[in-house]
mmCIF file of C-alpha atoms in Angstrom:
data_model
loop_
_atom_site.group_PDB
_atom_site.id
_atom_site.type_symbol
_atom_site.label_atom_id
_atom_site.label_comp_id
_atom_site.label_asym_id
_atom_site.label_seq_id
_atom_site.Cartn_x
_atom_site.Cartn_y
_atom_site.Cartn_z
ATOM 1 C CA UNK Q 1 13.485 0.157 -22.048
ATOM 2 C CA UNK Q 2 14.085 -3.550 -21.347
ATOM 3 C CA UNK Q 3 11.713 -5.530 -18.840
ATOM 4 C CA UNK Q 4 13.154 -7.917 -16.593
ATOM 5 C CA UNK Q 5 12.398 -9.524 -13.144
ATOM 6 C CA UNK Q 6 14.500 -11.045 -10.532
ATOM 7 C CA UNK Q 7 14.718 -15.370 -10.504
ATOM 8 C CA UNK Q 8 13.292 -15.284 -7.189
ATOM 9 C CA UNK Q 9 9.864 -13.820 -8.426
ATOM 10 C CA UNK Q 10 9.432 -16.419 -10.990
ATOM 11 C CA UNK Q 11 7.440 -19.374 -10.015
ATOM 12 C CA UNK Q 12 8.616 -22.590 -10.691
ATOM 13 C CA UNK Q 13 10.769 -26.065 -9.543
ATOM 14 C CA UNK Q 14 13.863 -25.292 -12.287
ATOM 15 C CA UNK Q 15 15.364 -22.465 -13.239
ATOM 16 C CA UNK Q 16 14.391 -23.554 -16.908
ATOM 17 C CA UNK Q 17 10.779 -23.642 -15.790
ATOM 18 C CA UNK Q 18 11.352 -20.193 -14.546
ATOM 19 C CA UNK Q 19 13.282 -18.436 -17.798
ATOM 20 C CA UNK Q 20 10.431 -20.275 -19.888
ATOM 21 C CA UNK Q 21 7.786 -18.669 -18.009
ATOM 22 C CA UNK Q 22 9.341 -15.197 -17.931
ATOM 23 C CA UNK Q 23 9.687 -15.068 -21.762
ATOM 24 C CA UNK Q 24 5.994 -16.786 -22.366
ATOM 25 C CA UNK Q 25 5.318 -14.013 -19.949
ATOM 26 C CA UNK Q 26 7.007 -11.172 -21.910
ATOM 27 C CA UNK Q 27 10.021 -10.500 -20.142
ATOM 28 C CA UNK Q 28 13.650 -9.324 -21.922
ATOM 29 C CA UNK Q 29 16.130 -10.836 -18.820
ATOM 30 C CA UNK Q 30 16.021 -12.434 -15.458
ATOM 31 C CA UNK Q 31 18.088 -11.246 -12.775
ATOM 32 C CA UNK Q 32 19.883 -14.207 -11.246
ATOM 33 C CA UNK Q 33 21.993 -14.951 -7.542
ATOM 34 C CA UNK Q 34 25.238 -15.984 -7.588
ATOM 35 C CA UNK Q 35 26.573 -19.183 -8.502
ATOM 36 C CA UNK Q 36 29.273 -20.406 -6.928
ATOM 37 C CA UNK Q 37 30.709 -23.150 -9.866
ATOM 38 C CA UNK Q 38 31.338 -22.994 -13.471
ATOM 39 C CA UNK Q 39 29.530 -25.564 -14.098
ATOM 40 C CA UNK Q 40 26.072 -24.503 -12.778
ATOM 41 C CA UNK Q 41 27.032 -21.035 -14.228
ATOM 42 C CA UNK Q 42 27.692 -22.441 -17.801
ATOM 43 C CA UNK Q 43 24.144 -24.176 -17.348
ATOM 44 C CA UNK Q 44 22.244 -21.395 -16.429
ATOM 45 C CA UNK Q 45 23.494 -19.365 -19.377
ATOM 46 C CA UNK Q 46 22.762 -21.972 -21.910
ATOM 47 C CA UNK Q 47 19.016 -22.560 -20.215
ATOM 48 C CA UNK Q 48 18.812 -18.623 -20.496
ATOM 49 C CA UNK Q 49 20.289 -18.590 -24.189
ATOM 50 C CA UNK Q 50 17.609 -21.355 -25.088
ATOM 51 C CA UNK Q 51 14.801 -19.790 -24.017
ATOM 52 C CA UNK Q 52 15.937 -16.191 -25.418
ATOM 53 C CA UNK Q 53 16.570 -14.477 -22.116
ATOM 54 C CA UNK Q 54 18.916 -12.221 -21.398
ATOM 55 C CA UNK Q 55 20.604 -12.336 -17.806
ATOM 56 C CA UNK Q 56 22.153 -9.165 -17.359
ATOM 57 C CA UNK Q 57 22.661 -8.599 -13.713
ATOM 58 C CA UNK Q 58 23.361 -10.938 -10.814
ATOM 59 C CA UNK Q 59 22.430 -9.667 -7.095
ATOM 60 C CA UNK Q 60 25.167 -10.597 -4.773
ATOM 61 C CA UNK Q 61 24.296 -13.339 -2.070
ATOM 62 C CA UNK Q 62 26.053 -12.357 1.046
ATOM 63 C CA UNK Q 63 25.616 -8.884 1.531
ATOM 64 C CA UNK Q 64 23.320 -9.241 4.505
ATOM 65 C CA UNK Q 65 24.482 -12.104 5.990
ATOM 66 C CA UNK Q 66 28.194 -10.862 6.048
ATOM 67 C CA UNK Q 67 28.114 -7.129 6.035
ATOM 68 C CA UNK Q 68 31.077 -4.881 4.398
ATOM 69 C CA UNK Q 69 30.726 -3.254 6.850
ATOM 70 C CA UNK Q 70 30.987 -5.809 10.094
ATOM 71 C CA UNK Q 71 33.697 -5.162 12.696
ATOM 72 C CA UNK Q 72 35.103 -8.486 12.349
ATOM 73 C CA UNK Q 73 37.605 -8.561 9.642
ATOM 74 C CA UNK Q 74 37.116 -12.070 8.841
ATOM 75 C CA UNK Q 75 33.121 -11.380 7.999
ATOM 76 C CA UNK Q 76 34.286 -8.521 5.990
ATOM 77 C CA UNK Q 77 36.358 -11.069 3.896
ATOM 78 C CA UNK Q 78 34.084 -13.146 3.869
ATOM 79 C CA UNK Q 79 31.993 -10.788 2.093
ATOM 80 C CA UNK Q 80 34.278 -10.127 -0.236
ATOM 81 C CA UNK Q 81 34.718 -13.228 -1.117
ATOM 82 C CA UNK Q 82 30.892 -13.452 -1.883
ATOM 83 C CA UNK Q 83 31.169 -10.129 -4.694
ATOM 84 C CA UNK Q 84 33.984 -11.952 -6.048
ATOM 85 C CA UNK Q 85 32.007 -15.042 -6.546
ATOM 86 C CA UNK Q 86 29.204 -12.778 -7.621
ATOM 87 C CA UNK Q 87 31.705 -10.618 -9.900
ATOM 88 C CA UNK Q 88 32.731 -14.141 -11.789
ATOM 89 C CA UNK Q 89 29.397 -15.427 -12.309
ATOM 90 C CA UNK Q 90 28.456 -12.195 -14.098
ATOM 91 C CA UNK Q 91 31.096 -12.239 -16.473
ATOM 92 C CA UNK Q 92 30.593 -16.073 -16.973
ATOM 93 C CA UNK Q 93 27.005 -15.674 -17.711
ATOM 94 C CA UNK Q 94 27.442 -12.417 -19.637
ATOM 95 C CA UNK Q 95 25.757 -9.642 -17.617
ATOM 96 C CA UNK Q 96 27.366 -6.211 -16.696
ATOM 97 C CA UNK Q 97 26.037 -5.386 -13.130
ATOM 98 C CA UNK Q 98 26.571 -6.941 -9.807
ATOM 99 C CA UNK Q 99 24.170 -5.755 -7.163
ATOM 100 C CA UNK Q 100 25.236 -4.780 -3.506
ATOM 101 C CA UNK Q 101 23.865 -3.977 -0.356
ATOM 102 C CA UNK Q 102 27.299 -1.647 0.550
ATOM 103 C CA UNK Q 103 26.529 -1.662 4.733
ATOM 104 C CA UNK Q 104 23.784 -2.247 7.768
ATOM 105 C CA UNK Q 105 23.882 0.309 10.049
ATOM 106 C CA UNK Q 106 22.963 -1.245 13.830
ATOM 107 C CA UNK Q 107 23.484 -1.401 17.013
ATOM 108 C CA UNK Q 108 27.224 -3.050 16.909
ATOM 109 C CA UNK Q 109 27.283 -0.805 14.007
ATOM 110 C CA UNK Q 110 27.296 3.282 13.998
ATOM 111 C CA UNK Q 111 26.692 5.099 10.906
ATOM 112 C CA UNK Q 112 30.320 6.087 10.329
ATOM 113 C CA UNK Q 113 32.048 3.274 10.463
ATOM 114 C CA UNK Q 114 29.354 1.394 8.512
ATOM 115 C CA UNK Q 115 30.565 4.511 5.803
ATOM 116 C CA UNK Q 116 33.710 3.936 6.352
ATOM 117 C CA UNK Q 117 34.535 0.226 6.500
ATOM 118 C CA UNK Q 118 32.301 0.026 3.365
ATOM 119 C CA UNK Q 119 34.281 2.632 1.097
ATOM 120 C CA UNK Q 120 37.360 0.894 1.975
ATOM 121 C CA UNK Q 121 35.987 -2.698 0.979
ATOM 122 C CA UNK Q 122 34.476 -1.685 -2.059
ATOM 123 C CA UNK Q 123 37.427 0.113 -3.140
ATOM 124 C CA UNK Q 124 39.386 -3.650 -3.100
ATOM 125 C CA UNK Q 125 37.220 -5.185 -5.235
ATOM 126 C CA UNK Q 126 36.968 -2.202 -7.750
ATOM 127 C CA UNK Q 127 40.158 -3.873 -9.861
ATOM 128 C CA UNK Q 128 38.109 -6.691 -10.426
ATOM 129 C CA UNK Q 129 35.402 -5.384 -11.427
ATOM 130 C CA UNK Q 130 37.270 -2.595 -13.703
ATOM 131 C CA UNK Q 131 39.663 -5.859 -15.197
ATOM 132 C CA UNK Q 132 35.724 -7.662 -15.902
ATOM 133 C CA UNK Q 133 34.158 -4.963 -17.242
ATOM 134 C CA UNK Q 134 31.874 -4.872 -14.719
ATOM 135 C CA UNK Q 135 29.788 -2.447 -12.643
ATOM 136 C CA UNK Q 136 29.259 -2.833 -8.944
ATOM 137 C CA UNK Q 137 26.088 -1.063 -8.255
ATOM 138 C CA UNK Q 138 24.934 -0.112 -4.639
ATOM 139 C CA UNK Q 139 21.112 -0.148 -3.831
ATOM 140 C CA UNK Q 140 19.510 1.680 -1.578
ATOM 141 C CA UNK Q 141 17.563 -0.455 1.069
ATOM 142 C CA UNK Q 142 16.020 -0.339 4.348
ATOM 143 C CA UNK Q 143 19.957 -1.080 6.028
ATOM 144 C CA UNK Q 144 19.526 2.208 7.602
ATOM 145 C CA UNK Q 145 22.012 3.941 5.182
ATOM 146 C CA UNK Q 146 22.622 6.481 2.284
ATOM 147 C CA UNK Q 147 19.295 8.364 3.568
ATOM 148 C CA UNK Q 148 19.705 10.760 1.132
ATOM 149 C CA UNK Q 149 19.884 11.143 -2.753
ATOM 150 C CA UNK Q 150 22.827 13.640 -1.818
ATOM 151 C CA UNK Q 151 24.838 11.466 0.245
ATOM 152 C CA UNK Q 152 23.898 8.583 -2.021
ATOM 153 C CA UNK Q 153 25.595 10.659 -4.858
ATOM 154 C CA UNK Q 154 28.648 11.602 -2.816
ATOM 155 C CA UNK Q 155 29.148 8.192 -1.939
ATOM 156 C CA UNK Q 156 29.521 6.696 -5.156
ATOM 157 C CA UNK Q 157 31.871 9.820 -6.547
ATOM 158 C CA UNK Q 158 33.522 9.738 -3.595
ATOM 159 C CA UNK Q 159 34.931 6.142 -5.563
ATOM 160 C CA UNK Q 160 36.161 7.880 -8.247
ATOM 161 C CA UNK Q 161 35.694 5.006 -10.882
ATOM 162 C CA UNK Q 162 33.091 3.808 -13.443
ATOM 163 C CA UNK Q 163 33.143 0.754 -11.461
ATOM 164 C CA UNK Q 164 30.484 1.744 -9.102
ATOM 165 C CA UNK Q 165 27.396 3.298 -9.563
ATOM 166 C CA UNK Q 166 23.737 2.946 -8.139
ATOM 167 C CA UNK Q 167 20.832 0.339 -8.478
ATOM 168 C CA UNK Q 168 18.444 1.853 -8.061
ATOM 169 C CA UNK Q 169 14.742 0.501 -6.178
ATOM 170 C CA UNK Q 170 11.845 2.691 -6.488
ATOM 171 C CA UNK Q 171 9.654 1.123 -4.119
ATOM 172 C CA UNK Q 172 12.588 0.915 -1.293
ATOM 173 C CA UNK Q 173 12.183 4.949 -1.377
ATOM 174 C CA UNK Q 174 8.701 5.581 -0.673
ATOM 175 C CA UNK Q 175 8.772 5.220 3.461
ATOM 176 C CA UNK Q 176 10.658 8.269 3.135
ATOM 177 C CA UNK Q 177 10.984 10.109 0.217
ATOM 178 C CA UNK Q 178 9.487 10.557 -3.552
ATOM 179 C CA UNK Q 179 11.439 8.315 -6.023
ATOM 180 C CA UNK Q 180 11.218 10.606 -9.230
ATOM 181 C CA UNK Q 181 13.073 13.117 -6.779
ATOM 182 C CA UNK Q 182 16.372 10.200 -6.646
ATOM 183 C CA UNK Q 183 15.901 9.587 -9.509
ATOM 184 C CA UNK Q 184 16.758 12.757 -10.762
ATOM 185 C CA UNK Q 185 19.638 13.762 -8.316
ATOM 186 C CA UNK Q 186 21.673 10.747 -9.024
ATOM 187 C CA UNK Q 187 21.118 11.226 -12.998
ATOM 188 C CA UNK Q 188 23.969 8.957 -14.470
ATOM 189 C CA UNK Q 189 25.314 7.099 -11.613
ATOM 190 C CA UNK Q 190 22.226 4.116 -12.337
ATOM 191 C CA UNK Q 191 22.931 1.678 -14.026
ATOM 192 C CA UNK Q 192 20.047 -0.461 -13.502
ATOM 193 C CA UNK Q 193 16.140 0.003 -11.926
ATOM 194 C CA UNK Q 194 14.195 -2.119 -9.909
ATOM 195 C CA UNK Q 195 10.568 -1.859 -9.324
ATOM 196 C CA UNK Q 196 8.031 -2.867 -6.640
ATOM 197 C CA UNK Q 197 5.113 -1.060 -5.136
ATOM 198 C CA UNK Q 198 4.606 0.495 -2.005
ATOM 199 C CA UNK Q 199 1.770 1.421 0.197
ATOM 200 C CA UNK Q 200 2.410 4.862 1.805
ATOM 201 C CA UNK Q 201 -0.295 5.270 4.024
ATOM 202 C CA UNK Q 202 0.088 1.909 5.659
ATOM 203 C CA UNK Q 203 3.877 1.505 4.953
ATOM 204 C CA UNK Q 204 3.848 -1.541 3.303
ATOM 205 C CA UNK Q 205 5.126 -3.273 0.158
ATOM 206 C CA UNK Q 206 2.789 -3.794 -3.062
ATOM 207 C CA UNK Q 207 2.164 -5.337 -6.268
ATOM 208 C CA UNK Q 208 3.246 -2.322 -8.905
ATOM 209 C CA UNK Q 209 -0.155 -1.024 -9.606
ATOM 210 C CA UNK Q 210 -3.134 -2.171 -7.127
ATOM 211 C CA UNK Q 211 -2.948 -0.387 -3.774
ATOM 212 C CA UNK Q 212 0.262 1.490 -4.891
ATOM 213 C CA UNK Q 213 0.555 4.825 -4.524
ATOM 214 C CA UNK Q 214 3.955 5.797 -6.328
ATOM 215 C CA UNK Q 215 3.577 8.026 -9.169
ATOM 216 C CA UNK Q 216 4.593 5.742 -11.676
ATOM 217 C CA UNK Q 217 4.185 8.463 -14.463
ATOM 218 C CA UNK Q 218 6.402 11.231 -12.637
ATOM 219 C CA UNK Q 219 8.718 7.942 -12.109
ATOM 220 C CA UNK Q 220 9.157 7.115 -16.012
ATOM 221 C CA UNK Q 221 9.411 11.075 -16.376
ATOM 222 C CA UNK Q 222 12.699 11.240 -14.241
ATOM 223 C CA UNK Q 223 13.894 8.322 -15.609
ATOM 224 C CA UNK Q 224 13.709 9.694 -19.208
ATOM 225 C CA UNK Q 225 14.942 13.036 -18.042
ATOM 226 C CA UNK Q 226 18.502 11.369 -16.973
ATOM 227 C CA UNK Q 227 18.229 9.354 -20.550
ATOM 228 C CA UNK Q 228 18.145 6.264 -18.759
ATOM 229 C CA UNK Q 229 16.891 3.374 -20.981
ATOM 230 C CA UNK Q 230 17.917 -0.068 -19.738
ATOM 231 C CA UNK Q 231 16.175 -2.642 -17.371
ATOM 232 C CA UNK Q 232 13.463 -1.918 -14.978
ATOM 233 C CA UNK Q 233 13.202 -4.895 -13.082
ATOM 234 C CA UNK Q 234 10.489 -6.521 -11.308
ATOM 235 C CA UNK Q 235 11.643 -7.396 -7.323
ATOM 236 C CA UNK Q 236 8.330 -9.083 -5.954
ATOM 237 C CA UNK Q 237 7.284 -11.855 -4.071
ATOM 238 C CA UNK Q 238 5.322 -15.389 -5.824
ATOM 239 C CA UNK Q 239 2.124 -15.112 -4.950
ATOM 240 C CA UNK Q 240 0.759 -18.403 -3.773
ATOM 241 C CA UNK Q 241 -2.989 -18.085 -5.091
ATOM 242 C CA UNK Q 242 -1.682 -17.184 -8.059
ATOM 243 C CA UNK Q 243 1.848 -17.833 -9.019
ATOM 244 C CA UNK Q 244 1.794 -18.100 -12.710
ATOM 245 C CA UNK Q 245 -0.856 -16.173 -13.593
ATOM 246 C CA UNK Q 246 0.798 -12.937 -11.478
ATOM 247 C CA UNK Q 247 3.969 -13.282 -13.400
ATOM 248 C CA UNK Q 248 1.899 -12.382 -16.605
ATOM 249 C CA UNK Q 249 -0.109 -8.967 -14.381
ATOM 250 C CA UNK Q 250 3.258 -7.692 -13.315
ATOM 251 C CA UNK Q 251 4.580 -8.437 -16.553
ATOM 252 C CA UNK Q 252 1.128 -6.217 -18.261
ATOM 253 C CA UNK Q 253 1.595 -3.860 -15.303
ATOM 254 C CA UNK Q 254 5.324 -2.901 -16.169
ATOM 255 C CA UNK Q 255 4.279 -2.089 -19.759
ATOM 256 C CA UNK Q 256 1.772 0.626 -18.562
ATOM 257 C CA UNK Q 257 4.101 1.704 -16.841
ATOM 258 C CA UNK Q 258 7.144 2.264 -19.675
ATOM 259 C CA UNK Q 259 4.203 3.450 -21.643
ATOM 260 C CA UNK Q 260 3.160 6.229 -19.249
ATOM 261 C CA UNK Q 261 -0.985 4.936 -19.215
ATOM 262 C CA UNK Q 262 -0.625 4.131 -15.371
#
């Protein structure tokens, strides 16, 4: 199993400062945003190819801001227009996965149309993404959707293409539900992991090991049940006392964690 963690938990005033800290620190990739030219996208692959990271999945930009699942068309395109950016900065850069938020269920926004208008978005940009080789993989977040690892399931099969499968976050789970649980009823469909830690008892977000109180061990045990082996992928915030320094402790943290001594 491969350890990477996302660009925006990586200390640093370049994104070459950033890929040379996360191999010094002992990570295998960096999960990157999207980049909207060739040019920066050529840049950042050579920068990652120097420094002997791999970049391997990009997480879309405008999935929150411009929901697939707004009532205004022209957000909706909008959005699409942001996976397709996303989409061709992945292949440019050589990873296999685009992340996506799929909907945000509010007030303007009931639960079935959020389903809905989602399915049918996603389903025009599955061409692209089947032409690129590419996987479109919906996380589960706190957008007050997929509240199930059922429903999750059925959502992606409902699709009916390779092209879209889960990302899966471990910590997002936690408020309400056991992660090794997911993890088990949507097997295959993940394509990539990301970790974080979570509080239960006062329902906030952690570092992976202190004040956490997932079961890391059951977690790694679901994960190699379903035979999944590829990233798990650090999704935490720079800490400002000690930015460098708790790049390296989440980097030692994730390998108790692969090795089951949590």
């Amino acid at each position: 199993m491969k350890k990477g963690i996302c660009i925006g938990s990586l200390p640093g005033n370049s994104t070459e400062a950033r890929f040379k800290l996360a191999k010094a620190a002992g990570f295998d990739g960096v999960e990157i945003g999207t980049l909207e030219n060739e040019a920066d996208r050529l840049q950042t692959k050579q920068l990652a190819a120097q420094h002997g990271i791999e970049l391997f999945s990009v997480m879309n930009a405008k999935h929150w801001s411009h929901p697939l699942s707004d009532s205004d068309e022209a957000v909706r395109a909008a959005s699409r227009a942001g996976m397709l950016d996303s989409m061709d900065t992945a292949t440019a850069i050589g990873a296999d996965t685009v992340l996506l938020v799929p909907a945000v269920v509010n007030e303007a926004t009931p639960y079935e149309l959020a389903y809905h208008r989602s399915r049918t978005e996603i389903g025009k940009l599955i061409p692209h993404a089947t032409e690129k080789g590419l996987t479109i993989a919906i996380e589960n977040v706190w957008n007050k959707f997929l509240l199930s690892p059922f429903e999750f399931a059925t959502y992606i099969d409902a699709f009916e293409s390779p092209a879209v499968t889960a990302y899966f976050d471990v910590g997002n789970i936690v408020l309400y539900g056991f992660p090794q649980h997911w993890i088990r009823s949507l097997g295959s469909r993940i394509a990539k992991v990301h970790v974080k830690g979570f509080e239960a008892d006062k329902r906030r977000f952690t570092y992976l090991i202190e004040d956490c109180t997932i079961d890391w061990n059951a977690v790694m045990t679901a994960l190699s049940d379903i035979g999944y082996d590829d990233y798990l992928t650090a999704e935490l915030p720079v800490d400002k006392e000690n930015p460098e320094g708790t790049v390296y402790q989440i980097s030692e943290d994730m390998e108790n964690i692969i090795a089951g001594t949590v």
